[in-house]
mmCIF file with all atom_site columns, C-alpha atoms in Angstrom:
data_model
loop_
_atom_site.group_PDB
_atom_site.id
_atom_site.type_symbol
_atom_site.label_atom_id
_atom_site.label_alt_id
_atom_site.label_comp_id
_atom_site.label_asym_id
_atom_site.label_entity_id
_atom_site.label_seq_id
_atom_site.pdbx_PDB_ins_code
_atom_site.Cartn_x
_atom_site.Cartn_y
_atom_site.Cartn_z
_atom_site.occupancy
_atom_site.B_iso_or_equiv
_atom_site.pdbx_formal_charge
_atom_site.auth_seq_id
_atom_site.auth_comp_id
_atom_site.auth_asym_id
_atom_site.auth_atom_id
_atom_site.pdbx_PDB_model_num
ATOM 1   C CA . MET A 1 1   ? 22.737  -9.390  33.914  1.00 0.00 ? 1   MET A CA 1
ATOM 2   C CA . ASN A 1 2   ? 25.955  -9.025  31.976  1.00 0.00 ? 2   ASN A CA 1
ATOM 3   C CA . VAL A 1 3   ? 26.566  -12.783 32.046  1.00 0.00 ? 3   VAL A CA 1
ATOM 4   C CA . LYS A 1 4   ? 23.086  -13.501 30.743  1.00 0.00 ? 4   LYS A CA 1
ATOM 5   C CA . ARG A 1 5   ? 23.469  -10.885 28.021  1.00 0.00 ? 5   ARG A CA 1
ATOM 6   C CA . SER A 1 6   ? 26.815  -12.373 27.030  1.00 0.00 ? 6   SER A CA 1
ATOM 7   C CA . LYS A 1 7   ? 25.309  -15.854 26.761  1.00 0.00 ? 7   LYS A CA 1
ATOM 8   C CA . ALA A 1 8   ? 22.428  -14.529 24.711  1.00 0.00 ? 8   ALA A CA 1
ATOM 9   C CA . GLU A 1 9   ? 24.802  -12.725 22.372  1.00 0.00 ? 9   GLU A CA 1
ATOM 10  C CA . GLN A 1 10  ? 26.984  -15.818 22.018  1.00 0.00 ? 10  GLN A CA 1
ATOM 11  C CA . SER A 1 11  ? 23.924  -17.933 21.269  1.00 0.00 ? 11  SER A CA 1
ATOM 12  C CA . GLU A 1 12  ? 22.857  -15.493 18.571  1.00 0.00 ? 12  GLU A CA 1
ATOM 13  C CA . LEU A 1 13  ? 26.346  -15.488 17.047  1.00 0.00 ? 13  LEU A CA 1
ATOM 14  C CA . THR A 1 14  ? 26.359  -19.289 16.989  1.00 0.00 ? 14  THR A CA 1
ATOM 15  C CA . ARG A 1 15  ? 22.982  -19.393 15.283  1.00 0.00 ? 15  ARG A CA 1
ATOM 16  C CA . ALA A 1 16  ? 24.111  -16.806 12.733  1.00 0.00 ? 16  ALA A CA 1
ATOM 17  C CA . ALA A 1 17  ? 27.285  -18.803 12.012  1.00 0.00 ? 17  ALA A CA 1
ATOM 18  C CA . LEU A 1 18  ? 25.235  -21.953 11.424  1.00 0.00 ? 18  LEU A CA 1
ATOM 19  C CA . LEU A 1 19  ? 22.872  -20.120 9.075   1.00 0.00 ? 19  LEU A CA 1
ATOM 20  C CA . GLN A 1 20  ? 25.740  -18.577 7.144   1.00 0.00 ? 20  GLN A CA 1
ATOM 21  C CA . ALA A 1 21  ? 27.604  -21.861 6.792   1.00 0.00 ? 21  ALA A CA 1
ATOM 22  C CA . ALA A 1 22  ? 24.472  -23.776 5.860   1.00 0.00 ? 22  ALA A CA 1
ATOM 23  C CA . ARG A 1 23  ? 23.458  -21.201 3.274   1.00 0.00 ? 23  ARG A CA 1
ATOM 24  C CA . ALA A 1 24  ? 26.857  -21.349 1.597   1.00 0.00 ? 24  ALA A CA 1
ATOM 25  C CA . LEU A 1 25  ? 26.900  -25.159 1.524   1.00 0.00 ? 25  LEU A CA 1
ATOM 26  C CA . PHE A 1 26  ? 23.281  -25.516 0.415   1.00 0.00 ? 26  PHE A CA 1
ATOM 27  C CA . THR A 1 27  ? 24.035  -23.091 -2.421  1.00 0.00 ? 27  THR A CA 1
ATOM 28  C CA . GLU A 1 28  ? 27.257  -24.846 -3.445  1.00 0.00 ? 28  GLU A CA 1
ATOM 29  C CA . LYS A 1 29  ? 26.212  -28.473 -3.074  1.00 0.00 ? 29  LYS A CA 1
ATOM 30  C CA . GLY A 1 30  ? 22.458  -28.575 -2.625  1.00 0.00 ? 30  GLY A CA 1
ATOM 31  C CA . TYR A 1 31  ? 20.516  -29.841 0.374   1.00 0.00 ? 31  TYR A CA 1
ATOM 32  C CA . ALA A 1 32  ? 20.851  -33.565 -0.334  1.00 0.00 ? 32  ALA A CA 1
ATOM 33  C CA . ASP A 1 33  ? 24.636  -33.480 -0.736  1.00 0.00 ? 33  ASP A CA 1
ATOM 34  C CA . THR A 1 34  ? 25.318  -31.341 2.338   1.00 0.00 ? 34  THR A CA 1
ATOM 35  C CA . ALA A 1 35  ? 26.065  -33.211 5.551   1.00 0.00 ? 35  ALA A CA 1
ATOM 36  C CA . THR A 1 36  ? 25.441  -31.695 8.965   1.00 0.00 ? 36  THR A CA 1
ATOM 37  C CA . GLU A 1 37  ? 29.075  -32.429 9.856   1.00 0.00 ? 37  GLU A CA 1
ATOM 38  C CA . GLU A 1 38  ? 30.196  -30.144 7.035   1.00 0.00 ? 38  GLU A CA 1
ATOM 39  C CA . ILE A 1 39  ? 27.937  -27.395 8.327   1.00 0.00 ? 39  ILE A CA 1
ATOM 40  C CA . VAL A 1 40  ? 29.240  -27.485 11.896  1.00 0.00 ? 40  VAL A CA 1
ATOM 41  C CA . GLN A 1 41  ? 32.841  -27.655 10.689  1.00 0.00 ? 41  GLN A CA 1
ATOM 42  C CA . ARG A 1 42  ? 32.418  -24.613 8.466   1.00 0.00 ? 42  ARG A CA 1
ATOM 43  C CA . ALA A 1 43  ? 30.579  -22.749 11.235  1.00 0.00 ? 43  ALA A CA 1
ATOM 44  C CA . SER A 1 44  ? 33.279  -23.769 13.757  1.00 0.00 ? 44  SER A CA 1
ATOM 45  C CA . VAL A 1 45  ? 30.695  -25.004 16.263  1.00 0.00 ? 45  VAL A CA 1
ATOM 46  C CA . THR A 1 46  ? 29.786  -28.353 17.768  1.00 0.00 ? 46  THR A CA 1
ATOM 47  C CA . ARG A 1 47  ? 27.030  -30.703 16.633  1.00 0.00 ? 47  ARG A CA 1
ATOM 48  C CA . GLY A 1 48  ? 25.412  -30.039 19.991  1.00 0.00 ? 48  GLY A CA 1
ATOM 49  C CA . ALA A 1 49  ? 25.211  -26.351 19.126  1.00 0.00 ? 49  ALA A CA 1
ATOM 50  C CA . LEU A 1 50  ? 23.470  -27.183 15.870  1.00 0.00 ? 50  LEU A CA 1
ATOM 51  C CA . TYR A 1 51  ? 20.849  -29.318 17.584  1.00 0.00 ? 51  TYR A CA 1
ATOM 52  C CA . HIS A 1 52  ? 20.417  -26.735 20.312  1.00 0.00 ? 52  HIS A CA 1
ATOM 53  C CA . HIS A 1 53  ? 19.205  -24.227 17.723  1.00 0.00 ? 53  HIS A CA 1
ATOM 54  C CA . PHE A 1 54  ? 17.578  -26.525 15.148  1.00 0.00 ? 54  PHE A CA 1
ATOM 55  C CA . ARG A 1 55  ? 15.716  -29.846 15.365  1.00 0.00 ? 55  ARG A CA 1
ATOM 56  C CA . ASP A 1 56  ? 17.513  -31.305 12.371  1.00 0.00 ? 56  ASP A CA 1
ATOM 57  C CA . LYS A 1 57  ? 18.962  -30.450 8.972   1.00 0.00 ? 57  LYS A CA 1
ATOM 58  C CA . GLU A 1 58  ? 15.524  -29.800 7.501   1.00 0.00 ? 58  GLU A CA 1
ATOM 59  C CA . ASP A 1 59  ? 14.695  -27.318 10.269  1.00 0.00 ? 59  ASP A CA 1
ATOM 60  C CA . LEU A 1 60  ? 17.984  -25.541 9.578   1.00 0.00 ? 60  LEU A CA 1
ATOM 61  C CA . PHE A 1 61  ? 17.209  -25.494 5.868   1.00 0.00 ? 61  PHE A CA 1
ATOM 62  C CA . GLN A 1 62  ? 13.812  -23.921 6.516   1.00 0.00 ? 62  GLN A CA 1
ATOM 63  C CA . ALA A 1 63  ? 15.454  -21.172 8.556   1.00 0.00 ? 63  ALA A CA 1
ATOM 64  C CA . VAL A 1 64  ? 17.922  -20.528 5.714   1.00 0.00 ? 64  VAL A CA 1
ATOM 65  C CA . PHE A 1 65  ? 15.051  -20.510 3.232   1.00 0.00 ? 65  PHE A CA 1
ATOM 66  C CA . GLU A 1 66  ? 13.049  -17.997 5.260   1.00 0.00 ? 66  GLU A CA 1
ATOM 67  C CA . ASP A 1 67  ? 16.100  -15.736 5.586   1.00 0.00 ? 67  ASP A CA 1
ATOM 68  C CA . ALA A 1 68  ? 16.520  -15.859 1.811   1.00 0.00 ? 68  ALA A CA 1
ATOM 69  C CA . GLU A 1 69  ? 12.833  -15.016 1.328   1.00 0.00 ? 69  GLU A CA 1
ATOM 70  C CA . ARG A 1 70  ? 13.127  -12.006 3.649   1.00 0.00 ? 70  ARG A CA 1
ATOM 71  C CA . GLU A 1 71  ? 16.169  -10.751 1.759   1.00 0.00 ? 71  GLU A CA 1
ATOM 72  C CA . LEU A 1 72  ? 14.359  -11.228 -1.535  1.00 0.00 ? 72  LEU A CA 1
ATOM 73  C CA . VAL A 1 73  ? 11.411  -9.132  -0.396  1.00 0.00 ? 73  VAL A CA 1
ATOM 74  C CA . GLU A 1 74  ? 13.738  -6.411  0.888   1.00 0.00 ? 74  GLU A CA 1
ATOM 75  C CA . LYS A 1 75  ? 15.593  -6.275  -2.433  1.00 0.00 ? 75  LYS A CA 1
ATOM 76  C CA . VAL A 1 76  ? 12.328  -5.853  -4.292  1.00 0.00 ? 76  VAL A CA 1
ATOM 77  C CA . ARG A 1 77  ? 11.085  -3.209  -1.852  1.00 0.00 ? 77  ARG A CA 1
ATOM 78  C CA . THR A 1 78  ? 14.380  -1.301  -2.127  1.00 0.00 ? 78  THR A CA 1
ATOM 79  C CA . ALA A 1 79  ? 14.247  -1.367  -5.932  1.00 0.00 ? 79  ALA A CA 1
ATOM 80  C CA . VAL A 1 80  ? 10.723  0.048   -5.879  1.00 0.00 ? 80  VAL A CA 1
ATOM 81  C CA . ASP A 1 81  ? 11.635  2.741   -3.342  1.00 0.00 ? 81  ASP A CA 1
ATOM 82  C CA . LEU A 1 82  ? 14.689  3.802   -5.327  1.00 0.00 ? 82  LEU A CA 1
ATOM 83  C CA . ALA A 1 83  ? 12.661  4.032   -8.546  1.00 0.00 ? 83  ALA A CA 1
ATOM 84  C CA . LYS A 1 84  ? 10.487  6.792   -7.034  1.00 0.00 ? 84  LYS A CA 1
ATOM 85  C CA . THR A 1 85  ? 7.902   6.386   -9.757  1.00 0.00 ? 85  THR A CA 1
ATOM 86  C CA . GLU A 1 86  ? 4.144   6.018   -10.239 1.00 0.00 ? 86  GLU A CA 1
ATOM 87  C CA . PRO A 1 87  ? 2.457   2.968   -8.658  1.00 0.00 ? 87  PRO A CA 1
ATOM 88  C CA . TRP A 1 88  ? 2.024   0.910   -11.837 1.00 0.00 ? 88  TRP A CA 1
ATOM 89  C CA . GLU A 1 89  ? 5.625   1.492   -12.900 1.00 0.00 ? 89  GLU A CA 1
ATOM 90  C CA . GLY A 1 90  ? 6.675   0.670   -9.349  1.00 0.00 ? 90  GLY A CA 1
ATOM 91  C CA . LEU A 1 91  ? 4.827   -2.630  -9.649  1.00 0.00 ? 91  LEU A CA 1
ATOM 92  C CA . ARG A 1 92  ? 6.663   -3.346  -12.885 1.00 0.00 ? 92  ARG A CA 1
ATOM 93  C CA . VAL A 1 93  ? 10.030  -2.393  -11.387 1.00 0.00 ? 93  VAL A CA 1
ATOM 94  C CA . GLY A 1 94  ? 9.376   -4.661  -8.418  1.00 0.00 ? 94  GLY A CA 1
ATOM 95  C CA . CYS A 1 95  ? 8.505   -7.633  -10.608 1.00 0.00 ? 95  CYS A CA 1
ATOM 96  C CA . GLN A 1 96  ? 11.630  -7.147  -12.703 1.00 0.00 ? 96  GLN A CA 1
ATOM 97  C CA . ALA A 1 97  ? 13.777  -6.777  -9.567  1.00 0.00 ? 97  ALA A CA 1
ATOM 98  C CA . PHE A 1 98  ? 12.393  -10.091 -8.328  1.00 0.00 ? 98  PHE A CA 1
ATOM 99  C CA . LEU A 1 99  ? 13.334  -11.768 -11.612 1.00 0.00 ? 99  LEU A CA 1
ATOM 100 C CA . ASP A 1 100 ? 16.831  -10.253 -11.424 1.00 0.00 ? 100 ASP A CA 1
ATOM 101 C CA . ALA A 1 101 ? 17.246  -11.728 -7.951  1.00 0.00 ? 101 ALA A CA 1
ATOM 102 C CA . CYS A 1 102 ? 16.384  -15.137 -9.384  1.00 0.00 ? 102 CYS A CA 1
ATOM 103 C CA . LEU A 1 103 ? 19.716  -15.068 -11.223 1.00 0.00 ? 103 LEU A CA 1
ATOM 104 C CA . GLU A 1 104 ? 21.523  -15.347 -7.879  1.00 0.00 ? 104 GLU A CA 1
ATOM 105 C CA . PRO A 1 105 ? 22.780  -18.889 -7.166  1.00 0.00 ? 105 PRO A CA 1
ATOM 106 C CA . ALA A 1 106 ? 21.442  -18.929 -3.593  1.00 0.00 ? 106 ALA A CA 1
ATOM 107 C CA . VAL A 1 107 ? 17.949  -17.951 -4.706  1.00 0.00 ? 107 VAL A CA 1
ATOM 108 C CA . GLN A 1 108 ? 17.970  -20.479 -7.530  1.00 0.00 ? 108 GLN A CA 1
ATOM 109 C CA . ARG A 1 109 ? 19.202  -23.409 -5.484  1.00 0.00 ? 109 ARG A CA 1
ATOM 110 C CA . ILE A 1 110 ? 17.614  -22.774 -2.082  1.00 0.00 ? 110 ILE A CA 1
ATOM 111 C CA . VAL A 1 111 ? 14.391  -20.897 -2.787  1.00 0.00 ? 111 VAL A CA 1
ATOM 112 C CA . LEU A 1 112 ? 13.390  -22.302 -6.160  1.00 0.00 ? 112 LEU A CA 1
ATOM 113 C CA . LEU A 1 113 ? 14.943  -25.741 -6.621  1.00 0.00 ? 113 LEU A CA 1
ATOM 114 C CA . ASP A 1 114 ? 15.462  -27.362 -3.219  1.00 0.00 ? 114 ASP A CA 1
ATOM 115 C CA . ALA A 1 115 ? 12.768  -25.784 -1.040  1.00 0.00 ? 115 ALA A CA 1
ATOM 116 C CA . PRO A 1 116 ? 9.740   -27.366 -2.791  1.00 0.00 ? 116 PRO A CA 1
ATOM 117 C CA . SER A 1 117 ? 11.180  -30.885 -2.469  1.00 0.00 ? 117 SER A CA 1
ATOM 118 C CA . VAL A 1 118 ? 12.764  -30.509 0.983   1.00 0.00 ? 118 VAL A CA 1
ATOM 119 C CA . LEU A 1 119 ? 9.862   -28.746 2.696   1.00 0.00 ? 119 LEU A CA 1
ATOM 120 C CA . GLY A 1 120 ? 7.042   -30.089 0.562   1.00 0.00 ? 120 GLY A CA 1
ATOM 121 C CA . TRP A 1 121 ? 4.962   -28.123 -1.913  1.00 0.00 ? 121 TRP A CA 1
ATOM 122 C CA . GLU A 1 122 ? 2.351   -26.912 0.579   1.00 0.00 ? 122 GLU A CA 1
ATOM 123 C CA . THR A 1 123 ? 4.875   -25.611 3.132   1.00 0.00 ? 123 THR A CA 1
ATOM 124 C CA . TRP A 1 124 ? 6.991   -24.007 0.424   1.00 0.00 ? 124 TRP A CA 1
ATOM 125 C CA . ARG A 1 125 ? 3.994   -22.226 -1.121  1.00 0.00 ? 125 ARG A CA 1
ATOM 126 C CA . ARG A 1 126 ? 2.719   -21.101 2.285   1.00 0.00 ? 126 ARG A CA 1
ATOM 127 C CA . ILE A 1 127 ? 6.039   -19.547 3.291   1.00 0.00 ? 127 ILE A CA 1
ATOM 128 C CA . ASP A 1 128 ? 6.563   -18.054 -0.161  1.00 0.00 ? 128 ASP A CA 1
ATOM 129 C CA . ALA A 1 129 ? 3.122   -16.422 0.012   1.00 0.00 ? 129 ALA A CA 1
ATOM 130 C CA . GLU A 1 130 ? 3.683   -15.170 3.568   1.00 0.00 ? 130 GLU A CA 1
ATOM 131 C CA . TYR A 1 131 ? 6.694   -13.167 2.470   1.00 0.00 ? 131 TYR A CA 1
ATOM 132 C CA . GLY A 1 132 ? 5.683   -12.152 -1.032  1.00 0.00 ? 132 GLY A CA 1
ATOM 133 C CA . VAL A 1 133 ? 1.939   -11.696 -1.248  1.00 0.00 ? 133 VAL A CA 1
ATOM 134 C CA . GLY A 1 134 ? 1.804   -8.688  1.076   1.00 0.00 ? 134 GLY A CA 1
ATOM 135 C CA . LEU A 1 135 ? 4.179   -6.654  -1.071  1.00 0.00 ? 135 LEU A CA 1
ATOM 136 C CA . VAL A 1 136 ? 2.372   -7.641  -4.274  1.00 0.00 ? 136 VAL A CA 1
ATOM 137 C CA . ARG A 1 137 ? -1.001  -6.802  -2.711  1.00 0.00 ? 137 ARG A CA 1
ATOM 138 C CA . GLN A 1 138 ? 0.278   -3.416  -1.548  1.00 0.00 ? 138 GLN A CA 1
ATOM 139 C CA . SER A 1 139 ? 1.644   -2.566  -5.000  1.00 0.00 ? 139 SER A CA 1
ATOM 140 C CA . LEU A 1 140 ? -1.554  -3.608  -6.777  1.00 0.00 ? 140 LEU A CA 1
ATOM 141 C CA . GLN A 1 141 ? -3.745  -1.652  -4.365  1.00 0.00 ? 141 GLN A CA 1
ATOM 142 C CA . ALA A 1 142 ? -1.640  1.468   -4.842  1.00 0.00 ? 142 ALA A CA 1
ATOM 143 C CA . ALA A 1 143 ? -1.944  1.145   -8.634  1.00 0.00 ? 143 ALA A CA 1
ATOM 144 C CA . MET A 1 144 ? -5.715  0.672   -8.347  1.00 0.00 ? 144 MET A CA 1
ATOM 145 C CA . ASP A 1 145 ? -6.075  3.669   -6.027  1.00 0.00 ? 145 ASP A CA 1
ATOM 146 C CA . ALA A 1 146 ? -4.096  5.757   -8.529  1.00 0.00 ? 146 ALA A CA 1
ATOM 147 C CA . GLY A 1 147 ? -6.459  4.724   -11.331 1.00 0.00 ? 147 GLY A CA 1
ATOM 148 C CA . GLU A 1 148 ? -3.692  2.930   -13.221 1.00 0.00 ? 148 GLU A CA 1
ATOM 149 C CA . VAL A 1 149 ? -5.197  -0.552  -12.859 1.00 0.00 ? 149 VAL A CA 1
ATOM 150 C CA . ASP A 1 150 ? -8.869  -1.496  -12.969 1.00 0.00 ? 150 ASP A CA 1
ATOM 151 C CA . PHE A 1 151 ? -10.407 -2.261  -9.591  1.00 0.00 ? 151 PHE A CA 1
ATOM 152 C CA . LEU A 1 152 ? -10.469 -6.016  -9.127  1.00 0.00 ? 152 LEU A CA 1
ATOM 153 C CA . PRO A 1 153 ? -10.550 -8.218  -6.016  1.00 0.00 ? 153 PRO A CA 1
ATOM 154 C CA . VAL A 1 154 ? -7.031  -7.465  -4.861  1.00 0.00 ? 154 VAL A CA 1
ATOM 155 C CA . GLU A 1 155 ? -6.436  -10.579 -2.730  1.00 0.00 ? 155 GLU A CA 1
ATOM 156 C CA . PRO A 1 156 ? -6.937  -13.192 -5.464  1.00 0.00 ? 156 PRO A CA 1
ATOM 157 C CA . LEU A 1 157 ? -5.205  -10.941 -7.979  1.00 0.00 ? 157 LEU A CA 1
ATOM 158 C CA . ALA A 1 158 ? -2.153  -10.700 -5.698  1.00 0.00 ? 158 ALA A CA 1
ATOM 159 C CA . HIS A 1 159 ? -1.999  -14.485 -5.339  1.00 0.00 ? 159 HIS A CA 1
ATOM 160 C CA . ILE A 1 160 ? -2.395  -14.999 -9.088  1.00 0.00 ? 160 ILE A CA 1
ATOM 161 C CA . LEU A 1 161 ? 0.346   -12.486 -9.901  1.00 0.00 ? 161 LEU A CA 1
ATOM 162 C CA . LEU A 1 162 ? 2.659   -13.949 -7.262  1.00 0.00 ? 162 LEU A CA 1
ATOM 163 C CA . GLY A 1 163 ? 2.013   -17.424 -8.661  1.00 0.00 ? 163 GLY A CA 1
ATOM 164 C CA . SER A 1 164 ? 2.880   -16.192 -12.144 1.00 0.00 ? 164 SER A CA 1
ATOM 165 C CA . LEU A 1 165 ? 6.106   -14.642 -10.875 1.00 0.00 ? 165 LEU A CA 1
ATOM 166 C CA . THR A 1 166 ? 7.005   -17.849 -9.063  1.00 0.00 ? 166 THR A CA 1
ATOM 167 C CA . GLU A 1 167 ? 6.516   -19.879 -12.236 1.00 0.00 ? 167 GLU A CA 1
ATOM 168 C CA . ALA A 1 168 ? 8.572   -17.327 -14.149 1.00 0.00 ? 168 ALA A CA 1
ATOM 169 C CA . ALA A 1 169 ? 11.328  -17.705 -11.563 1.00 0.00 ? 169 ALA A CA 1
ATOM 170 C CA . MET A 1 170 ? 11.213  -21.490 -11.987 1.00 0.00 ? 170 MET A CA 1
ATOM 171 C CA . VAL A 1 171 ? 11.714  -21.098 -15.725 1.00 0.00 ? 171 VAL A CA 1
ATOM 172 C CA . ILE A 1 172 ? 14.856  -19.053 -15.060 1.00 0.00 ? 172 ILE A CA 1
ATOM 173 C CA . ALA A 1 173 ? 16.214  -21.416 -12.402 1.00 0.00 ? 173 ALA A CA 1
ATOM 174 C CA . ARG A 1 174 ? 15.791  -24.512 -14.579 1.00 0.00 ? 174 ARG A CA 1
ATOM 175 C CA . ALA A 1 175 ? 17.021  -23.011 -17.848 1.00 0.00 ? 175 ALA A CA 1
ATOM 176 C CA . GLU A 1 176 ? 20.316  -24.007 -19.443 1.00 0.00 ? 176 GLU A CA 1
ATOM 177 C CA . ASP A 1 177 ? 20.853  -20.380 -20.463 1.00 0.00 ? 177 ASP A CA 1
ATOM 178 C CA . VAL A 1 178 ? 19.580  -18.391 -17.488 1.00 0.00 ? 178 VAL A CA 1
ATOM 179 C CA . GLN A 1 179 ? 20.379  -14.995 -19.014 1.00 0.00 ? 179 GLN A CA 1
ATOM 180 C CA . SER A 1 180 ? 18.304  -15.701 -22.114 1.00 0.00 ? 180 SER A CA 1
ATOM 181 C CA . ALA A 1 181 ? 15.522  -17.132 -19.974 1.00 0.00 ? 181 ALA A CA 1
ATOM 182 C CA . ARG A 1 182 ? 15.614  -14.020 -17.791 1.00 0.00 ? 182 ARG A CA 1
ATOM 183 C CA . ALA A 1 183 ? 15.218  -11.740 -20.811 1.00 0.00 ? 183 ALA A CA 1
ATOM 184 C CA . GLU A 1 184 ? 12.365  -13.778 -22.260 1.00 0.00 ? 184 GLU A CA 1
ATOM 185 C CA . VAL A 1 185 ? 10.523  -14.130 -18.973 1.00 0.00 ? 185 VAL A CA 1
ATOM 186 C CA . GLY A 1 186 ? 10.940  -10.425 -18.237 1.00 0.00 ? 186 GLY A CA 1
ATOM 187 C CA . ALA A 1 187 ? 9.304   -9.514  -21.534 1.00 0.00 ? 187 ALA A CA 1
ATOM 188 C CA . VAL A 1 188 ? 6.374   -11.852 -20.837 1.00 0.00 ? 188 VAL A CA 1
ATOM 189 C CA . VAL A 1 189 ? 5.851   -10.470 -17.328 1.00 0.00 ? 189 VAL A CA 1
ATOM 190 C CA . ASP A 1 190 ? 5.890   -6.905  -18.669 1.00 0.00 ? 190 ASP A CA 1
ATOM 191 C CA . ARG A 1 191 ? 3.222   -7.861  -21.199 1.00 0.00 ? 191 ARG A CA 1
ATOM 192 C CA . LEU A 1 192 ? 1.045   -9.424  -18.509 1.00 0.00 ? 192 LEU A CA 1
ATOM 193 C CA . LEU A 1 193 ? 1.295   -6.289  -16.394 1.00 0.00 ? 193 LEU A CA 1
ATOM 194 C CA . LYS A 1 194 ? 0.462   -4.071  -19.368 1.00 0.00 ? 194 LYS A CA 1
ATOM 195 C CA . GLY A 1 195 ? -2.667  -6.175  -19.779 1.00 0.00 ? 195 GLY A CA 1
ATOM 196 C CA . LEU A 1 196 ? -3.811  -5.078  -16.339 1.00 0.00 ? 196 LEU A CA 1
ATOM 197 C CA . LYS A 1 197 ? -3.231  -1.449  -17.236 1.00 0.00 ? 197 LYS A CA 1
ATOM 198 C CA . ALA A 1 198 ? -4.619  -1.655  -20.783 1.00 0.00 ? 198 ALA A CA 1
ATOM 199 C CA . ALA A 1 199 ? -8.165  -2.446  -19.661 1.00 0.00 ? 199 ALA A CA 1
ATOM 200 C CA . LYS A 1 200 ? -8.416  0.903   -17.899 1.00 0.00 ? 200 LYS A CA 1
ATOM 201 C CA . LEU A 1 201 ? -6.837  2.785   -20.770 1.00 0.00 ? 201 LEU A CA 1
ATOM 202 C CA . VAL A 1 202 ? -9.212  1.229   -23.289 1.00 0.00 ? 202 VAL A CA 1
ATOM 203 C CA . GLN A 1 203 ? -12.184 2.368   -21.223 1.00 0.00 ? 203 GLN A CA 1
ATOM 204 C CA . HIS A 1 204 ? -10.816 5.926   -21.115 1.00 0.00 ? 204 HIS A CA 1
ATOM 205 C CA . LYS A 1 205 ? -10.309 5.940   -24.891 1.00 0.00 ? 205 LYS A CA 1
ATOM 206 C CA . LYS A 1 206 ? -13.880 4.783   -25.462 1.00 0.00 ? 206 LYS A CA 1
ATOM 207 C CA . VAL A 1 207 ? -15.201 7.561   -23.246 1.00 0.00 ? 207 VAL A CA 1
ATOM 208 C CA . ARG A 1 208 ? -13.167 10.183  -25.121 1.00 0.00 ? 208 ARG A CA 1
ATOM 209 C CA . VAL A 1 209 ? -14.288 8.863   -28.511 1.00 0.00 ? 209 VAL A CA 1
ATOM 210 C CA . SER A 1 210 ? -17.975 8.785   -27.531 1.00 0.00 ? 210 SER A CA 1
ATOM 211 C CA . SER A 1 211 ? -17.813 12.330  -26.134 1.00 0.00 ? 211 SER A CA 1
ATOM 212 C CA . HIS A 1 212 ? -16.701 13.651  -29.527 1.00 0.00 ? 212 HIS A CA 1
ATOM 213 C CA . THR A 1 213 ? -19.386 11.865  -31.585 1.00 0.00 ? 213 THR A CA 1
#
């Protein structure tokens, strides 16, 4: 039992080393300019170890990409939890935290720039939605339940908002001045979110006005 556990632990350490080395190289050089030999050298493992864990470089890249997506979701969730605020404001905080994360070189290069071309648009969008849409859906539903956002079909709304955030992230990643792009995109996203909230507020104002006439 101990021998088997030791082998399992060693296998996991090898896989983690490959992911760490690949992530660093993909961030520094991009997918196309990173050779598998560089990855195994930096990870201090053999080529056989790489192909034991991953089919090829693309399979390794997808694993790195999915790890980055999981971390991105956790950063957003942590920002919302730390804010300890009302649901709509939590939604806004989460969106802004996502845009902040898009300033990180690994997110820009791996998640936003290389992943669509390496994995293909459909696979990239599917994985991106798998990790992100649940959190967006949850935040929207909470805001609707609290009466801060009008009740709308939450599933399509979550996909539309996630798509908007993804496009906003692309603007940041491709900008010459990423800090300026981040500020501009953040203001636009805030305005879009206020539009969701404003519809409910306008209805309340109309009710109050009519009750006094």
